[in-house]
Short mmCIF file of C-alpha atoms in Angstrom, two decimals:
data_model
loop_
_atom_site.label_atom_id
_atom_site.label_comp_id
_atom_site.label_asym_id
_atom_site.label_seq_id
_atom_site.Cartn_x
_atom_site.Cartn_y
_atom_site.Cartn_z
CA MET N 1 -31.52 49.89 117.21
CA PHE N 2 -34.07 48.42 119.52
CA PHE N 3 -32.45 49.69 122.74
CA THR N 4 -31.43 52.92 121.14
CA TYR N 5 -35.05 53.78 120.10
CA LEU N 6 -36.28 52.60 123.44
CA ARG N 7 -33.96 54.89 125.42
CA ARG N 8 -34.97 57.87 123.22
CA GLU N 9 -38.60 57.29 123.50
CA LEU N 10 -38.61 56.61 127.27
CA ARG N 11 -36.40 59.89 127.72
CA ARG N 12 -38.88 61.90 125.45
CA ARG N 13 -41.96 60.79 127.21
CA ARG N 14 -40.61 60.56 130.69
CA LYS N 15 -43.80 62.15 132.31
CA ALA N 16 -45.98 59.58 130.89
CA ALA N 17 -43.58 56.71 131.76
CA LEU N 18 -43.26 58.19 135.38
CA VAL N 19 -47.18 58.18 135.66
CA VAL N 20 -47.34 54.60 134.57
CA ALA N 21 -44.47 53.55 136.59
CA SER N 22 -45.89 55.34 139.90
CA GLY N 23 -49.35 53.65 139.58
CA LEU N 24 -47.68 50.24 139.37
CA ALA N 25 -45.21 51.13 142.21
CA LEU N 26 -48.13 51.90 144.40
CA GLY N 27 -49.95 48.71 143.83
CA ILE N 28 -46.59 46.69 144.28
CA ALA N 29 -45.52 48.59 147.48
CA LEU N 30 -49.07 47.83 148.98
CA VAL N 31 -48.73 44.14 148.12
CA ILE N 32 -45.35 43.86 149.79
CA VAL N 33 -46.46 45.75 152.96
CA VAL N 34 -49.71 43.69 153.22
CA ASN N 35 -48.03 40.50 152.79
CA SER N 36 -44.98 41.42 155.08
CA VAL N 37 -47.79 42.48 157.89
CA SER N 38 -49.53 39.13 157.25
CA ASN N 39 -46.29 37.17 157.73
CA GLY N 40 -45.75 39.14 160.85
CA MET N 41 -49.40 38.26 162.15
CA GLY N 42 -48.63 34.59 161.42
CA LYS N 43 -45.36 34.69 163.35
CA ALA N 44 -47.13 36.64 166.23
CA GLN N 45 -49.94 33.94 166.43
CA ASP N 46 -47.38 31.17 166.21
CA LYS N 47 -45.50 32.71 169.11
CA VAL N 48 -48.73 32.76 171.06
CA LEU N 49 -49.67 29.23 170.39
CA GLN N 50 -46.09 28.21 171.14
CA SER N 51 -46.71 29.14 174.65
CA LEU N 52 -49.64 26.47 174.82
CA TYR N 53 -47.96 23.73 172.78
CA GLY N 54 -44.07 24.12 172.89
CA LEU N 55 -41.78 23.75 170.22
CA GLY N 56 -42.34 20.90 167.76
CA THR N 57 -45.78 19.98 168.88
CA ASP N 58 -48.39 19.47 166.13
CA MET N 59 -51.44 18.49 168.42
CA THR N 60 -52.27 17.32 171.66
CA VAL N 61 -54.43 14.68 172.90
CA THR N 62 -56.64 14.81 176.16
CA LYS N 63 -59.53 12.90 177.47
CA ALA N 64 -62.98 13.72 176.03
CA SER N 65 -65.17 15.94 178.26
CA GLU N 66 -67.21 14.24 180.61
CA PRO N 67 -69.91 16.17 182.92
CA SER N 68 -69.15 15.40 186.63
CA THR N 69 -70.82 16.65 189.87
CA SER N 70 -68.30 14.82 192.05
CA SER N 71 -67.47 16.83 195.17
CA SER N 72 -63.96 15.48 195.01
CA GLN N 73 -63.23 17.97 192.30
CA ARG N 74 -63.37 20.80 194.85
CA PRO N 75 -60.30 21.38 197.12
CA ARG N 76 -60.71 20.57 200.67
CA PHE N 77 -58.19 21.43 203.51
CA GLN N 78 -57.98 19.77 206.87
CA PHE N 79 -56.19 21.10 209.95
CA ASP N 80 -55.59 19.01 213.14
CA ALA N 81 -57.08 20.45 216.45
CA ARG N 82 -54.41 21.54 218.85
CA ASN N 83 -54.67 22.23 222.55
CA SER N 84 -51.64 24.31 222.93
CA ASP N 85 -52.15 27.64 224.49
CA ASP N 86 -49.86 29.35 221.96
CA ASP N 87 -51.28 30.26 218.73
CA SER N 88 -49.44 28.29 215.95
CA THR N 89 -49.27 28.44 212.25
CA GLN N 90 -50.70 25.77 210.17
CA SER N 91 -50.45 24.94 206.47
CA SER N 92 -51.99 22.29 203.86
CA ASP N 93 -51.28 21.54 200.40
CA ARG N 94 -53.83 20.15 198.14
CA VAL N 95 -52.60 18.83 194.69
CA MET N 96 -55.15 18.66 192.02
CA VAL N 97 -55.07 17.60 188.37
CA GLN N 98 -55.83 20.38 186.08
CA GLY N 99 -59.17 19.77 184.33
CA PHE N 100 -59.92 16.92 186.75
CA THR N 101 -59.65 14.27 183.95
CA THR N 102 -56.84 11.97 183.27
CA LEU N 103 -55.82 9.35 180.55
CA ALA N 104 -53.96 6.08 181.12
CA SER N 105 -50.26 6.13 180.50
CA SER N 106 -50.84 3.45 177.97
CA THR N 107 -52.53 6.01 175.59
CA VAL N 108 -49.17 7.57 175.03
CA ALA N 109 -48.04 4.42 173.23
CA GLU N 110 -51.41 3.81 171.65
CA VAL N 111 -51.45 7.36 170.13
CA GLY N 112 -47.64 6.77 168.96
CA ASP N 113 -48.49 3.81 167.18
CA GLN N 114 -50.82 5.72 164.90
CA LYS N 115 -49.86 6.19 161.13
CA GLY N 116 -48.31 9.53 160.63
CA VAL N 117 -47.21 10.05 164.23
CA SER N 118 -43.47 10.69 164.50
CA ASN N 119 -43.45 10.90 168.32
CA ALA N 120 -45.87 11.17 171.35
CA VAL N 121 -45.02 12.30 174.96
CA GLY N 122 -47.46 12.36 177.95
CA GLY N 123 -47.42 14.88 180.64
CA LEU N 124 -49.32 15.57 183.84
CA SER N 125 -50.61 18.99 184.61
CA LEU N 126 -51.23 19.72 188.30
CA THR N 127 -52.56 22.82 190.35
CA VAL N 128 -51.20 23.05 193.93
CA PHE N 129 -53.31 25.01 196.43
CA LYS N 130 -51.34 26.01 199.62
CA VAL N 131 -53.23 27.30 202.56
CA SER N 132 -51.39 28.63 205.39
CA GLY N 133 -51.98 30.73 208.45
CA GLN N 134 -52.87 30.60 211.99
CA PHE N 135 -55.95 30.37 214.40
CA THR N 136 -56.03 32.92 217.21
CA ARG N 137 -57.61 31.69 220.47
CA GLY N 138 -60.39 34.03 221.72
CA GLN N 139 -60.61 35.22 225.41
CA PHE N 140 -63.53 34.50 227.64
CA GLN N 141 -64.97 37.61 229.35
CA GLN N 142 -67.13 37.21 232.54
CA ASP N 143 -70.03 39.37 233.06
CA GLN N 144 -69.66 41.33 236.22
CA GLN N 145 -72.80 41.63 238.32
CA GLY N 146 -72.98 42.37 242.10
CA GLY N 147 -69.53 42.69 242.89
CA GLY N 148 -68.35 40.03 240.41
CA MET N 149 -70.76 37.36 241.59
CA PRO N 150 -72.53 35.30 239.26
CA SER N 151 -76.06 36.38 238.44
CA GLY N 152 -78.71 34.59 240.04
CA GLY N 153 -78.80 32.45 243.42
CA PRO N 154 -80.55 29.87 245.16
CA GLY N 155 -83.72 29.41 243.30
CA GLY N 156 -82.70 32.13 240.78
CA GLY N 157 -82.62 29.84 238.01
CA SER N 158 -79.05 30.18 237.45
CA SER N 159 -76.76 27.24 236.92
CA GLY N 160 -74.03 28.61 239.20
CA GLN N 161 -71.61 28.89 236.23
CA PRO N 162 -69.93 32.19 235.45
CA GLN N 163 -71.67 34.16 232.70
CA GLY N 164 -69.90 35.74 229.96
CA GLU N 165 -68.81 35.54 226.36
CA VAL N 166 -65.79 34.72 224.22
CA ARG N 167 -64.26 37.65 222.59
CA GLY N 168 -61.67 38.13 219.86
CA GLY N 169 -59.78 35.23 218.15
CA GLY N 170 -60.39 34.09 214.52
CA ALA N 171 -58.20 32.90 211.74
CA ASP N 172 -55.91 34.55 209.21
CA PHE N 173 -54.97 32.23 206.30
CA ASP N 174 -53.39 33.00 202.88
CA ILE N 175 -53.99 30.88 199.70
CA ASN N 176 -51.09 30.44 197.41
CA GLN N 177 -51.80 28.72 194.00
CA TYR N 178 -49.05 27.60 191.51
CA THR N 179 -48.84 25.08 188.90
CA VAL N 180 -46.58 22.02 188.47
CA TYR N 181 -46.00 20.01 185.32
CA GLY N 182 -44.89 16.52 185.35
CA THR N 183 -42.58 15.87 182.29
CA ASP N 184 -41.14 12.86 180.71
CA VAL N 185 -37.57 13.43 181.10
CA THR N 186 -36.62 10.58 178.74
CA GLN N 187 -38.18 12.55 175.84
CA THR N 188 -37.51 16.27 176.21
CA GLY N 189 -38.14 17.21 172.52
CA LEU N 190 -41.84 17.61 172.95
CA GLY N 191 -44.10 19.38 175.44
CA PRO N 192 -44.35 22.77 177.16
CA LEU N 193 -40.90 22.90 178.50
CA THR N 194 -39.50 22.95 174.98
CA SER N 195 -40.87 26.47 174.67
CA SER N 196 -38.48 27.65 177.51
CA LYS N 197 -34.81 28.05 177.49
CA ILE N 198 -32.55 26.91 180.44
CA THR N 199 -30.92 30.20 181.53
CA SER N 200 -29.32 28.81 184.66
CA GLY N 201 -28.48 25.46 185.88
CA ARG N 202 -29.41 22.37 183.77
CA THR N 203 -32.21 20.48 182.53
CA PHE N 204 -33.27 17.10 183.43
CA LYS N 205 -31.09 13.92 182.82
CA THR N 206 -32.76 10.96 181.27
CA THR N 207 -31.88 8.91 184.27
CA GLU N 208 -33.89 11.20 186.62
CA THR N 209 -37.19 9.58 185.84
CA ASP N 210 -38.04 9.44 189.53
CA ALA N 211 -35.59 11.84 191.11
CA LYS N 212 -36.53 14.59 193.50
CA VAL N 213 -35.38 17.49 191.31
CA VAL N 214 -37.27 20.49 189.85
CA VAL N 215 -36.83 23.06 187.09
CA ALA N 216 -38.53 26.40 187.77
CA ASP N 217 -39.78 29.19 185.72
CA SER N 218 -37.61 32.26 185.73
CA ALA N 219 -40.52 34.56 186.75
CA TYR N 220 -41.67 32.17 189.57
CA ALA N 221 -38.22 31.76 190.75
CA LYS N 222 -37.56 35.45 190.94
CA GLU N 223 -40.88 35.90 192.82
CA LYS N 224 -39.89 33.18 195.37
CA LYS N 225 -36.09 34.27 195.33
CA TYR N 226 -35.27 30.64 194.23
CA LYS N 227 -31.86 29.93 192.74
CA VAL N 228 -30.01 26.78 191.49
CA GLY N 229 -29.51 24.52 194.55
CA SER N 230 -32.49 25.84 196.57
CA THR N 231 -34.90 23.53 198.12
CA VAL N 232 -38.42 23.66 196.89
CA THR N 233 -41.14 21.97 198.92
CA VAL N 234 -44.38 20.73 197.31
CA LYS N 235 -46.84 18.83 199.70
CA GLY N 236 -44.27 18.09 202.27
CA VAL N 237 -41.75 16.66 199.50
CA LYS N 238 -38.42 18.40 199.19
CA TYR N 239 -37.02 18.86 195.69
CA GLU N 240 -33.67 20.30 194.58
CA LEU N 241 -33.82 23.04 192.13
CA ILE N 242 -31.43 22.13 189.29
CA GLY N 243 -32.53 24.67 186.65
CA ILE N 244 -34.28 27.86 185.87
CA ALA N 245 -36.03 28.17 182.61
CA THR N 246 -37.19 31.32 180.68
CA ALA N 247 -40.08 31.07 178.40
CA ASP N 248 -39.36 32.20 174.82
CA SER N 249 -42.97 33.32 174.37
CA GLY N 250 -42.85 35.41 177.66
CA ASP N 251 -45.37 33.39 179.34
CA SER N 252 -44.40 29.98 180.94
CA ALA N 253 -46.33 26.87 180.63
CA ALA N 254 -45.97 26.03 184.38
CA ASN N 255 -44.31 27.43 187.53
CA LEU N 256 -42.48 24.36 188.16
CA TYR N 257 -41.46 21.20 186.22
CA ILE N 258 -40.88 17.77 187.87
CA PRO N 259 -40.36 14.24 186.59
CA LEU N 260 -43.52 12.63 185.50
CA LYS N 261 -43.40 9.89 187.96
CA GLN N 262 -42.97 12.30 190.90
CA ALA N 263 -45.88 14.32 189.69
CA GLN N 264 -47.96 11.17 189.54
CA THR N 265 -46.91 10.27 193.18
CA LEU N 266 -47.87 13.86 194.50
CA ALA N 267 -51.38 13.78 192.85
CA ASP N 268 -51.98 10.08 193.62
CA GLN N 269 -52.45 9.55 189.91
CA LYS N 270 -50.15 6.48 189.31
CA ASP N 271 -49.71 5.62 185.42
CA LYS N 272 -52.05 8.71 184.46
CA VAL N 273 -51.45 11.67 182.20
CA THR N 274 -53.55 14.67 181.39
CA THR N 275 -52.16 15.58 177.90
CA VAL N 276 -50.25 13.57 175.15
CA TYR N 277 -48.15 15.89 172.99
CA VAL N 278 -47.98 14.61 169.39
CA LYS N 279 -45.53 15.30 166.56
CA ALA N 280 -46.60 14.36 163.03
CA THR N 281 -44.08 12.88 160.55
CA ASP N 282 -45.46 15.42 157.93
CA SER N 283 -46.77 18.77 158.86
CA GLN N 284 -48.94 18.71 155.69
CA GLN N 285 -50.82 15.61 157.01
CA ILE N 286 -51.94 16.90 160.38
CA ASP N 287 -55.65 16.67 159.59
CA VAL N 288 -55.34 13.03 158.47
CA VAL N 289 -53.28 12.14 161.75
CA LYS N 290 -55.94 13.96 163.77
CA SER N 291 -58.70 11.99 162.15
CA ALA N 292 -56.69 8.64 162.74
CA ILE N 293 -56.27 9.33 166.41
CA GLN N 294 -59.80 10.30 166.83
CA LYS N 295 -61.03 7.13 165.24
CA ASN N 296 -58.53 4.69 166.75
CA VAL N 297 -58.19 6.01 170.23
CA SER N 298 -61.49 6.12 171.95
CA GLY N 299 -62.55 8.56 174.59
CA THR N 300 -60.03 11.37 173.46
CA THR N 301 -60.16 14.66 172.02
CA VAL N 302 -57.46 15.89 169.60
CA THR N 303 -56.66 19.51 169.29
CA THR N 304 -54.54 21.09 166.55
CA SER N 305 -52.65 24.47 166.52
CA ALA N 306 -55.25 25.35 163.80
CA ASP N 307 -58.05 24.52 166.44
CA LEU N 308 -56.50 26.81 168.91
CA ALA N 309 -55.82 29.54 166.43
CA LYS N 310 -59.58 29.79 166.26
CA THR N 311 -59.97 30.82 169.85
CA VAL N 312 -57.42 33.66 169.63
CA SER N 313 -59.12 36.97 169.95
CA GLY N 314 -58.24 40.55 170.70
CA SER N 315 -56.37 43.15 168.83
CA LEU N 316 -54.20 40.59 167.16
CA SER N 317 -57.04 38.63 165.85
CA THR N 318 -58.70 41.79 164.66
CA ALA N 319 -55.51 42.95 162.88
CA SER N 320 -54.96 39.63 161.37
CA SER N 321 -58.41 39.48 160.01
CA LEU N 322 -58.07 42.98 158.50
CA ALA N 323 -54.80 42.01 157.03
CA THR N 324 -56.05 38.98 155.60
CA SER N 325 -59.39 40.17 154.20
CA VAL N 326 -59.36 43.98 153.77
CA GLY N 327 -55.73 44.28 153.14
CA LYS N 328 -55.35 41.58 150.54
CA TRP N 329 -58.40 42.65 148.68
CA LEU N 330 -57.41 46.38 148.74
CA SER N 331 -53.84 45.50 147.49
CA ILE N 332 -55.74 43.24 144.58
CA ALA N 333 -58.12 46.16 143.77
CA VAL N 334 -55.04 48.73 143.58
CA LEU N 335 -53.04 46.31 141.41
CA VAL N 336 -55.94 45.83 138.99
CA ALA N 337 -56.57 49.41 138.79
CA ALA N 338 -52.80 50.13 138.26
CA PHE N 339 -52.74 47.56 135.49
CA LEU N 340 -55.84 48.97 133.84
CA VAL N 341 -54.33 52.55 134.15
CA ALA N 342 -51.17 51.56 132.66
CA GLY N 343 -52.87 49.66 129.86
CA LEU N 344 -55.04 52.70 128.98
CA LEU N 345 -52.15 55.16 129.21
CA THR N 346 -49.97 53.03 126.99
CA SER N 347 -52.87 52.41 124.42
CA SER N 348 -53.49 56.27 124.62
CA ALA N 349 -49.83 57.02 123.84
CA VAL N 350 -49.88 54.68 120.93
CA SER N 351 -52.88 56.69 119.66
CA ARG N 352 -50.88 59.89 119.83
CA ARG N 353 -48.02 58.38 117.93
CA VAL N 354 -50.07 57.60 114.87
CA ARG N 355 -47.68 59.42 112.58
CA GLU N 356 -44.62 57.96 114.15
CA PHE N 357 -45.74 54.37 113.74
CA GLY N 358 -47.23 54.98 110.27
CA THR N 359 -43.90 56.39 109.14
CA LEU N 360 -41.93 53.37 110.56
CA LYS N 361 -44.38 51.01 108.71
CA ALA N 362 -43.86 52.86 105.58
CA LEU N 363 -40.18 52.51 106.15
CA GLY N 364 -40.51 48.91 106.24
CA TRP N 365 -41.07 47.86 110.00
CA LYS N 366 -43.27 44.92 110.37
CA SER N 367 -46.35 45.08 112.64
CA GLY N 368 -44.55 42.71 114.92
CA ARG N 369 -41.54 44.97 115.21
CA VAL N 370 -43.54 47.94 116.07
CA THR N 371 -45.49 45.64 118.60
CA ARG N 372 -42.29 44.56 120.36
CA GLN N 373 -41.10 48.10 120.59
CA VAL N 374 -44.27 49.08 122.41
CA VAL N 375 -44.28 46.14 124.64
CA GLY N 376 -40.58 46.62 125.38
CA GLU N 377 -41.25 50.41 126.42
CA ALA N 378 -44.05 49.05 128.66
CA VAL N 379 -42.02 46.47 130.27
CA VAL N 380 -39.31 48.99 131.14
CA ASN N 381 -41.87 51.08 132.71
CA GLY N 382 -43.10 48.16 134.61
CA LEU N 383 -39.66 47.32 135.94
CA VAL N 384 -39.05 50.92 136.90
CA GLY N 385 -42.46 50.79 138.71
CA GLY N 386 -41.42 47.37 140.21
CA ALA N 387 -38.04 48.87 141.64
CA LEU N 388 -39.85 52.03 143.05
CA GLY N 389 -42.73 49.60 144.49
CA ILE N 390 -40.13 47.43 146.05
CA ALA N 391 -38.21 50.37 147.58
CA VAL N 392 -41.37 51.86 149.09
CA GLY N 393 -42.72 48.43 150.22
CA LEU N 394 -39.52 47.77 152.01
CA ALA N 395 -39.52 51.18 153.67
CA GLY N 396 -43.12 50.61 154.72
CA ALA N 397 -42.31 47.34 156.23
CA TYR N 398 -39.25 48.54 158.01
CA ALA N 399 -41.45 51.42 159.52
CA VAL N 400 -43.83 48.78 160.80
CA THR N 401 -41.00 46.80 162.41
CA ALA N 402 -39.31 49.93 163.73
CA ILE N 403 -42.60 51.07 165.49
CA SER N 404 -43.32 47.50 166.59
CA PRO N 405 -46.83 48.06 167.68
CA THR N 406 -48.10 45.88 170.62
CA LEU N 407 -50.96 43.57 169.98
CA GLN N 408 -53.03 41.62 172.49
CA ALA N 409 -54.02 38.14 172.12
CA GLN N 410 -56.59 36.49 174.31
CA LEU N 411 -56.84 32.63 174.17
CA GLY N 412 -60.28 31.46 174.75
CA SER N 413 -62.77 32.79 177.09
CA ALA N 414 -63.76 32.25 180.57
CA GLY N 415 -65.92 29.15 180.80
CA GLY N 416 -65.65 28.50 177.17
CA GLN N 417 -65.64 25.15 175.60
CA THR N 418 -62.87 23.98 173.53
CA GLY N 419 -63.38 20.23 173.51
CA GLY N 420 -60.01 19.24 174.88
CA ALA N 421 -57.47 21.92 174.54
CA GLY N 422 -55.80 21.05 177.75
CA GLY N 423 -52.44 21.22 179.00
CA PRO N 424 -50.12 22.59 181.69
CA GLY N 425 -50.77 26.29 182.43
CA GLY N 426 -49.27 29.12 184.60
CA GLY N 427 -51.66 31.70 185.64
CA GLY N 428 -54.47 31.05 183.41
CA PHE N 429 -53.49 28.34 181.06
CA MET N 430 -56.26 26.17 179.47
CA GLY N 431 -57.43 23.97 182.38
CA GLY N 432 -58.36 20.72 180.48
CA PRO N 433 -60.93 19.10 178.55
CA GLY N 434 -64.16 21.07 178.35
CA ARG N 435 -62.62 23.92 180.29
CA GLN N 436 -60.87 27.02 179.29
CA THR N 437 -59.65 29.99 181.09
CA ALA N 438 -59.03 33.32 179.42
CA LYS N 439 -55.25 33.89 179.00
CA SER N 440 -54.04 37.28 177.59
CA LEU N 441 -50.65 37.79 175.98
CA GLU N 442 -48.83 40.82 174.46
CA VAL N 443 -46.75 40.40 171.24
CA ALA N 444 -44.85 42.95 169.34
CA LEU N 445 -45.76 42.98 165.56
CA THR N 446 -43.14 42.86 162.96
CA ALA N 447 -43.25 42.95 159.19
CA PRO N 448 -40.43 40.66 157.91
CA VAL N 449 -40.17 40.71 154.04
CA SER N 450 -39.32 37.32 152.59
CA VAL N 451 -37.55 36.54 149.26
CA THR N 452 -40.81 35.03 148.11
CA THR N 453 -42.60 38.49 148.58
CA ILE N 454 -39.78 40.23 146.60
CA ALA N 455 -40.09 37.58 143.81
CA VAL N 456 -43.79 38.28 143.74
CA ALA N 457 -43.22 41.96 143.52
CA VAL N 458 -40.83 41.37 140.52
CA ALA N 459 -43.38 39.29 138.77
CA LEU N 460 -46.12 41.64 139.24
CA ALA N 461 -44.05 44.37 137.80
CA VAL N 462 -43.22 42.23 134.86
CA ALA N 463 -46.92 41.35 134.43
CA GLY N 464 -47.90 44.94 134.72
CA GLY N 465 -45.60 45.96 131.84
CA LEU N 466 -46.74 42.94 129.77
CA ILE N 467 -50.46 43.89 130.27
CA ALA N 468 -49.81 47.46 129.36
CA GLY N 469 -47.83 46.57 126.50
CA ALA N 470 -50.40 44.15 125.16
CA PHE N 471 -52.91 47.08 125.16
CA GLY N 472 -50.56 49.37 123.22
CA GLY N 473 -49.10 46.66 120.99
CA TRP N 474 -52.44 45.52 120.00
CA ARG N 475 -53.52 49.07 119.00
CA ALA N 476 -50.30 49.56 117.24
CA SER N 477 -50.58 46.20 115.24
CA ARG N 478 -53.87 47.41 113.93
CA LEU N 479 -52.51 50.49 112.19
CA ARG N 480 -51.90 50.58 108.45
CA PRO N 481 -49.30 53.01 106.91
CA ALA N 482 -51.95 54.52 104.67
CA ASP N 483 -54.47 55.02 107.45
CA ALA N 484 -51.90 56.32 109.73
CA LEU N 485 -50.40 58.94 107.15
CA ARG N 486 -53.93 59.95 106.25
CA ARG N 487 -54.32 61.00 109.98
CA VAL N 488 -51.40 63.25 110.19
CA GLU N 489 -52.37 66.73 111.18
#
């Protein structure tokens, strides 16, 4: 009887039911699209931060910033004087630590011993400046006076030496800068190299702690025409290229990767690291682990992904802010409005059905049965609205993913202070404690729809139906048969 009456009433009032369902559908569709875009923003931001940290890294530990005016931080190049008549090409490499600050290698073990730390790995970030070119010898040209005789004469104040000047000559040098990251080959599960995939050759073996081997970033290898088996020379040391890595995020952490001991030797930084990459045992306790490291390991700065996320600017940050604030508040406002409209329409429909409900009560229907009938109709309207909303929301999310708009993310700003967001970097990676270089990335926006989002949409549809039914049911329960029949026109 209940379902028969329900089906008949919904068919008879299909226009009103469609209006209620459409209002709920609009609110639910907006919630799905906003949540999906927010999820896409989160994935895009994770992709950006992944290029800094690498997979599996929860935080980094660097040396606390210390102002220094030491001239040793400036790259200096020296060339030997040569007496050869031939112009010769000269070159010089200068290997410098990114950020100019280092930590003792013992800090890695100290950080790893802290409560809540699952693993800690050290790395050394280097920048190599290579200056190469040649000096061109100038030509002395003698002044010609009096048939080529030197000017002056006895008593003329002349020294008797040919007079003239050196013309031509000079120098033509090119500066090539690239980054090198010294990685702990015994623990490859942490650090920037984990954000890249070996696409040719192989990665390091755990036994190659001090071997002269190198892995190159694919973009850098293409630029220099390196292949697996090629020889790469850094500061006069020849390394065998064993693998080529392609960054998953589209931007590599460094141009070259070598074993940590080799990097320490090149930079004359024995038992030193620039960054400690940390993995927490529980991702929900990152702030607790950060506090423990800052408290127990002196002279360090701890930077989490949340800290780095605050430095992300550009269209990605703007869009994320809009989706988080304006989008969510807008969806909430639309939902509230849809629920209120559904409730008012249902209540209004009950008022127009006074004769019907009065007759039913006169025939013996209890108030509870009438209320259940009204609530049932409202819930069905809510479920229909939910189905329409889910369909429209999925279509909207698919459209965003199909269009895949490109967003720009800028990490930090030139000369900004990050308080230790250091690490390896290629072409603008964060340079170390207290130093930050702007780094721009482009990411494609997607709108993935999760099962949780669908579940929320269904829950909202049922809630909307219940709220509308509550309005109408309360109104219907207050009708008395005599009052209802008295109002029959």
